[in-house]
């Protein structure tokens, strides 16, 4: 018999997301959708790049504090707020591609 995988549920932009325990918030965002964390000053969608705390592209608000998603392990009940407006998140696509 395969052991059950422990999960945690966090809330991303008001939406509950269940992921495996031990996952980073950046991985949870990718697993739950498009992985977008914020927008640049010009309004372009940004996502984790380095995965090791250097580029700062994964900044999100976690329980009201600005943190790096790639350096933060998911906890049950954690509230994650990205900087991407909901309509932009729903229509996100890479430049040069069709949605
Ligand atoms: S992905 Fe580069 S700092 Fe988190």
JSON list of C-alpha atoms and ligand atoms in Angstrom, two decimals:
[
{"chain": "A", "resi": 1, "resn": "UNK", "atom": "CA", "xyz": [0.00, 0.00, 0.00]},
{"chain": "A", "resi": 2, "resn": "UNK", "atom": "CA", "xyz": [1.30, 3.45, -0.95]},
{"chain": "A", "resi": 3, "resn": "UNK", "atom": "CA", "xyz": [1.52, 5.89, 1.97]},
{"chain": "A", "resi": 4, "resn": "UNK", "atom": "CA", "xyz": [-0.77, 8.93, 1.73]},
{"chain": "A", "resi": 5, "resn": "UNK", "atom": "CA", "xyz": [0.92, 12.13, 0.62]},
{"chain": "A", "resi": 6, "resn": "UNK", "atom": "CA", "xyz": [0.61, 14.91, 3.18]},
{"chain": "A", "resi": 7, "resn": "UNK", "atom": "CA", "xyz": [-0.94, 18.06, 1.77]},
{"chain": "A", "resi": 8, "resn": "UNK", "atom": "CA", "xyz": [-1.31, 21.64, 2.93]},
{"chain": "A", "resi": 9, "resn": "UNK", "atom": "CA", "xyz": [-3.88, 24.15, 1.75]},
{"chain": "A", "resi": 10, "resn": "UNK", "atom": "CA", "xyz": [-2.89, 27.74, 1.17]},
{"chain": "A", "resi": 11, "resn": "UNK", "atom": "CA", "xyz": [-5.00, 30.58, -0.17]},
{"chain": "A", "resi": 12, "resn": "UNK", "atom": "CA", "xyz": [-3.69, 32.22, -3.33]},
{"chain": "A", "resi": 13, "resn": "UNK", "atom": "CA", "xyz": [-5.41, 35.49, -4.22]},
{"chain": "A", "resi": 14, "resn": "UNK", "atom": "CA", "xyz": [-8.46, 34.32, -2.29]},
{"chain": "A", "resi": 15, "resn": "UNK", "atom": "CA", "xyz": [-8.56, 30.87, -3.91]},
{"chain": "A", "resi": 16, "resn": "UNK", "atom": "CA", "xyz": [-7.77, 27.72, -1.89]},
{"chain": "A", "resi": 17, "resn": "UNK", "atom": "CA", "xyz": [-4.92, 25.66, -3.35]},
{"chain": "A", "resi": 18, "resn": "UNK", "atom": "CA", "xyz": [-3.96, 22.23, -1.98]},
{"chain": "A", "resi": 19, "resn": "UNK", "atom": "CA", "xyz": [-0.37, 21.10, -2.62]},
{"chain": "A", "resi": 20, "resn": "UNK", "atom": "CA", "xyz": [2.05, 18.50, -1.31]},
{"chain": "A", "resi": 21, "resn": "UNK", "atom": "CA", "xyz": [3.67, 19.40, 2.02]},
{"chain": "A", "resi": 22, "resn": "UNK", "atom": "CA", "xyz": [7.22, 20.66, 1.63]},
{"chain": "A", "resi": 23, "resn": "UNK", "atom": "CA", "xyz": [6.65, 22.46, -1.67]},
{"chain": "A", "resi": 24, "resn": "UNK", "atom": "CA", "xyz": [7.88, 26.04, -2.05]},
{"chain": "A", "resi": 25, "resn": "UNK", "atom": "CA", "xyz": [5.32, 28.78, -2.63]},
{"chain": "A", "resi": 26, "resn": "UNK", "atom": "CA", "xyz": [6.84, 29.34, -6.10]},
{"chain": "A", "resi": 27, "resn": "UNK", "atom": "CA", "xyz": [6.24, 25.68, -6.95]},
{"chain": "A", "resi": 28, "resn": "UNK", "atom": "CA", "xyz": [2.73, 25.88, -5.56]},
{"chain": "A", "resi": 29, "resn": "UNK", "atom": "CA", "xyz": [1.97, 28.90, -7.77]},
{"chain": "A", "resi": 30, "resn": "UNK", "atom": "CA", "xyz": [3.23, 27.01, -10.80]},
{"chain": "A", "resi": 31, "resn": "UNK", "atom": "CA", "xyz": [1.27, 23.92, -9.82]},
{"chain": "A", "resi": 32, "resn": "UNK", "atom": "CA", "xyz": [-1.90, 25.94, -9.22]},
{"chain": "A", "resi": 33, "resn": "UNK", "atom": "CA", "xyz": [-1.85, 27.99, -12.39]},
{"chain": "A", "resi": 34, "resn": "UNK", "atom": "CA", "xyz": [0.52, 30.12, -14.38]},
{"chain": "A", "resi": 35, "resn": "UNK", "atom": "CA", "xyz": [3.18, 30.70, -11.70]},
{"chain": "A", "resi": 36, "resn": "UNK", "atom": "CA", "xyz": [2.99, 34.47, -12.09]},
{"chain": "A", "resi": 37, "resn": "UNK", "atom": "CA", "xyz": [4.02, 36.32, -8.94]},
{"chain": "A", "resi": 38, "resn": "UNK", "atom": "CA", "xyz": [3.77, 40.03, -9.70]},
{"chain": "A", "resi": 39, "resn": "UNK", "atom": "CA", "xyz": [3.90, 42.69, -12.37]},
{"chain": "A", "resi": 40, "resn": "UNK", "atom": "CA", "xyz": [6.86, 44.87, -13.32]},
{"chain": "A", "resi": 41, "resn": "UNK", "atom": "CA", "xyz": [6.70, 48.67, -13.24]},
{"chain": "A", "resi": 42, "resn": "UNK", "atom": "CA", "xyz": [5.71, 48.55, -16.92]},
{"chain": "A", "resi": 43, "resn": "UNK", "atom": "CA", "xyz": [2.90, 46.11, -16.14]},
{"chain": "A", "resi": 44, "resn": "UNK", "atom": "CA", "xyz": [4.49, 42.94, -17.53]},
{"chain": "A", "resi": 45, "resn": "UNK", "atom": "CA", "xyz": [3.85, 39.67, -15.73]},
{"chain": "A", "resi": 46, "resn": "UNK", "atom": "CA", "xyz": [6.83, 38.33, -13.78]},
{"chain": "A", "resi": 47, "resn": "UNK", "atom": "CA", "xyz": [7.55, 34.81, -12.55]},
{"chain": "A", "resi": 48, "resn": "UNK", "atom": "CA", "xyz": [10.30, 33.06, -10.58]},
{"chain": "A", "resi": 49, "resn": "UNK", "atom": "CA", "xyz": [13.55, 32.90, -12.54]},
{"chain": "A", "resi": 50, "resn": "UNK", "atom": "CA", "xyz": [16.50, 31.68, -10.45]},
{"chain": "A", "resi": 51, "resn": "UNK", "atom": "CA", "xyz": [14.75, 29.63, -7.78]},
{"chain": "A", "resi": 52, "resn": "UNK", "atom": "CA", "xyz": [17.51, 30.40, -5.28]},
{"chain": "A", "resi": 53, "resn": "UNK", "atom": "CA", "xyz": [16.75, 33.81, -3.79]},
{"chain": "A", "resi": 54, "resn": "UNK", "atom": "CA", "xyz": [18.83, 35.99, -6.09]},
{"chain": "A", "resi": 55, "resn": "UNK", "atom": "CA", "xyz": [16.64, 37.50, -8.82]},
{"chain": "A", "resi": 56, "resn": "UNK", "atom": "CA", "xyz": [13.76, 38.70, -6.60]},
{"chain": "A", "resi": 57, "resn": "UNK", "atom": "CA", "xyz": [11.25, 37.99, -9.39]},
{"chain": "A", "resi": 58, "resn": "UNK", "atom": "CA", "xyz": [9.19, 35.77, -7.09]},
{"chain": "A", "resi": 59, "resn": "UNK", "atom": "CA", "xyz": [8.20, 38.44, -4.57]},
{"chain": "A", "resi": 60, "resn": "UNK", "atom": "CA", "xyz": [4.69, 37.95, -3.20]},
{"chain": "A", "resi": 61, "resn": "UNK", "atom": "CA", "xyz": [2.86, 38.95, -0.04]},
{"chain": "A", "resi": 62, "resn": "UNK", "atom": "CA", "xyz": [2.59, 36.04, 2.38]},
{"chain": "A", "resi": 63, "resn": "UNK", "atom": "CA", "xyz": [0.42, 36.63, 5.42]},
{"chain": "A", "resi": 64, "resn": "UNK", "atom": "CA", "xyz": [0.87, 40.37, 4.88]},
{"chain": "A", "resi": 65, "resn": "UNK", "atom": "CA", "xyz": [4.67, 40.33, 4.53]},
{"chain": "A", "resi": 66, "resn": "UNK", "atom": "CA", "xyz": [6.63, 40.70, 1.28]},
{"chain": "A", "resi": 67, "resn": "UNK", "atom": "CA", "xyz": [8.61, 37.45, 0.86]},
{"chain": "A", "resi": 68, "resn": "UNK", "atom": "CA", "xyz": [10.39, 35.39, -1.78]},
{"chain": "A", "resi": 69, "resn": "UNK", "atom": "CA", "xyz": [8.13, 32.59, -2.98]},
{"chain": "A", "resi": 70, "resn": "UNK", "atom": "CA", "xyz": [11.10, 30.40, -3.97]},
{"chain": "A", "resi": 71, "resn": "UNK", "atom": "CA", "xyz": [12.54, 30.56, -0.45]},
{"chain": "A", "resi": 72, "resn": "UNK", "atom": "CA", "xyz": [9.31, 29.97, 1.45]},
{"chain": "A", "resi": 73, "resn": "UNK", "atom": "CA", "xyz": [7.83, 26.57, 2.22]},
{"chain": "A", "resi": 74, "resn": "UNK", "atom": "CA", "xyz": [4.06, 26.27, 2.03]},
{"chain": "A", "resi": 75, "resn": "UNK", "atom": "CA", "xyz": [2.22, 26.11, 5.35]},
{"chain": "A", "resi": 76, "resn": "UNK", "atom": "CA", "xyz": [-1.38, 25.19, 5.97]},
{"chain": "A", "resi": 77, "resn": "UNK", "atom": "CA", "xyz": [-3.59, 28.30, 5.98]},
{"chain": "A", "resi": 78, "resn": "UNK", "atom": "CA", "xyz": [-0.93, 30.57, 4.47]},
{"chain": "A", "resi": 79, "resn": "UNK", "atom": "CA", "xyz": [-2.41, 33.54, 2.55]},
{"chain": "A", "resi": 80, "resn": "UNK", "atom": "CA", "xyz": [-0.48, 34.39, -0.61]},
{"chain": "A", "resi": 81, "resn": "UNK", "atom": "CA", "xyz": [-1.23, 37.54, -2.57]},
{"chain": "A", "resi": 82, "resn": "UNK", "atom": "CA", "xyz": [0.36, 38.08, -5.96]},
{"chain": "A", "resi": 83, "resn": "UNK", "atom": "CA", "xyz": [0.67, 41.49, -7.54]},
{"chain": "A", "resi": 84, "resn": "UNK", "atom": "CA", "xyz": [-1.13, 40.47, -10.69]},
{"chain": "A", "resi": 85, "resn": "UNK", "atom": "CA", "xyz": [-4.62, 41.87, -11.26]},
{"chain": "A", "resi": 86, "resn": "UNK", "atom": "CA", "xyz": [-7.10, 39.04, -11.70]},
{"chain": "A", "resi": 87, "resn": "UNK", "atom": "CA", "xyz": [-8.08, 39.92, -15.32]},
{"chain": "A", "resi": 88, "resn": "UNK", "atom": "CA", "xyz": [-4.38, 40.03, -16.30]},
{"chain": "A", "resi": 89, "resn": "UNK", "atom": "CA", "xyz": [-3.81, 36.65, -14.63]},
{"chain": "A", "resi": 90, "resn": "UNK", "atom": "CA", "xyz": [-6.65, 35.07, -16.55]},
{"chain": "A", "resi": 91, "resn": "UNK", "atom": "CA", "xyz": [-5.42, 36.35, -19.90]},
{"chain": "A", "resi": 92, "resn": "UNK", "atom": "CA", "xyz": [-1.66, 35.92, -19.37]},
{"chain": "A", "resi": 93, "resn": "UNK", "atom": "CA", "xyz": [0.38, 34.53, -22.22]},
{"chain": "A", "resi": 94, "resn": "UNK", "atom": "CA", "xyz": [4.00, 34.81, -23.25]},
{"chain": "A", "resi": 95, "resn": "UNK", "atom": "CA", "xyz": [4.94, 37.53, -25.77]},
{"chain": "A", "resi": 96, "resn": "UNK", "atom": "CA", "xyz": [4.91, 36.20, -29.32]},
{"chain": "A", "resi": 97, "resn": "UNK", "atom": "CA", "xyz": [2.42, 33.43, -28.52]},
{"chain": "A", "resi": 98, "resn": "UNK", "atom": "CA", "xyz": [-1.30, 33.28, -28.88]},
{"chain": "A", "resi": 99, "resn": "UNK", "atom": "CA", "xyz": [-3.40, 32.93, -25.74]},
{"chain": "B", "resi": 1, "resn": "LIG", "atom": "S1", "xyz": [13.05, 32.96, -8.13]},
{"chain": "B", "resi": 1, "resn": "LIG", "atom": "FE1", "xyz": [14.76, 34.29, -7.99]},
{"chain": "B", "resi": 1, "resn": "LIG", "atom": "S2", "xyz": [14.62, 35.06, -5.96]},
{"chain": "B", "resi": 1, "resn": "LIG", "atom": "FE2", "xyz": [12.98, 33.64, -6.07]}
]
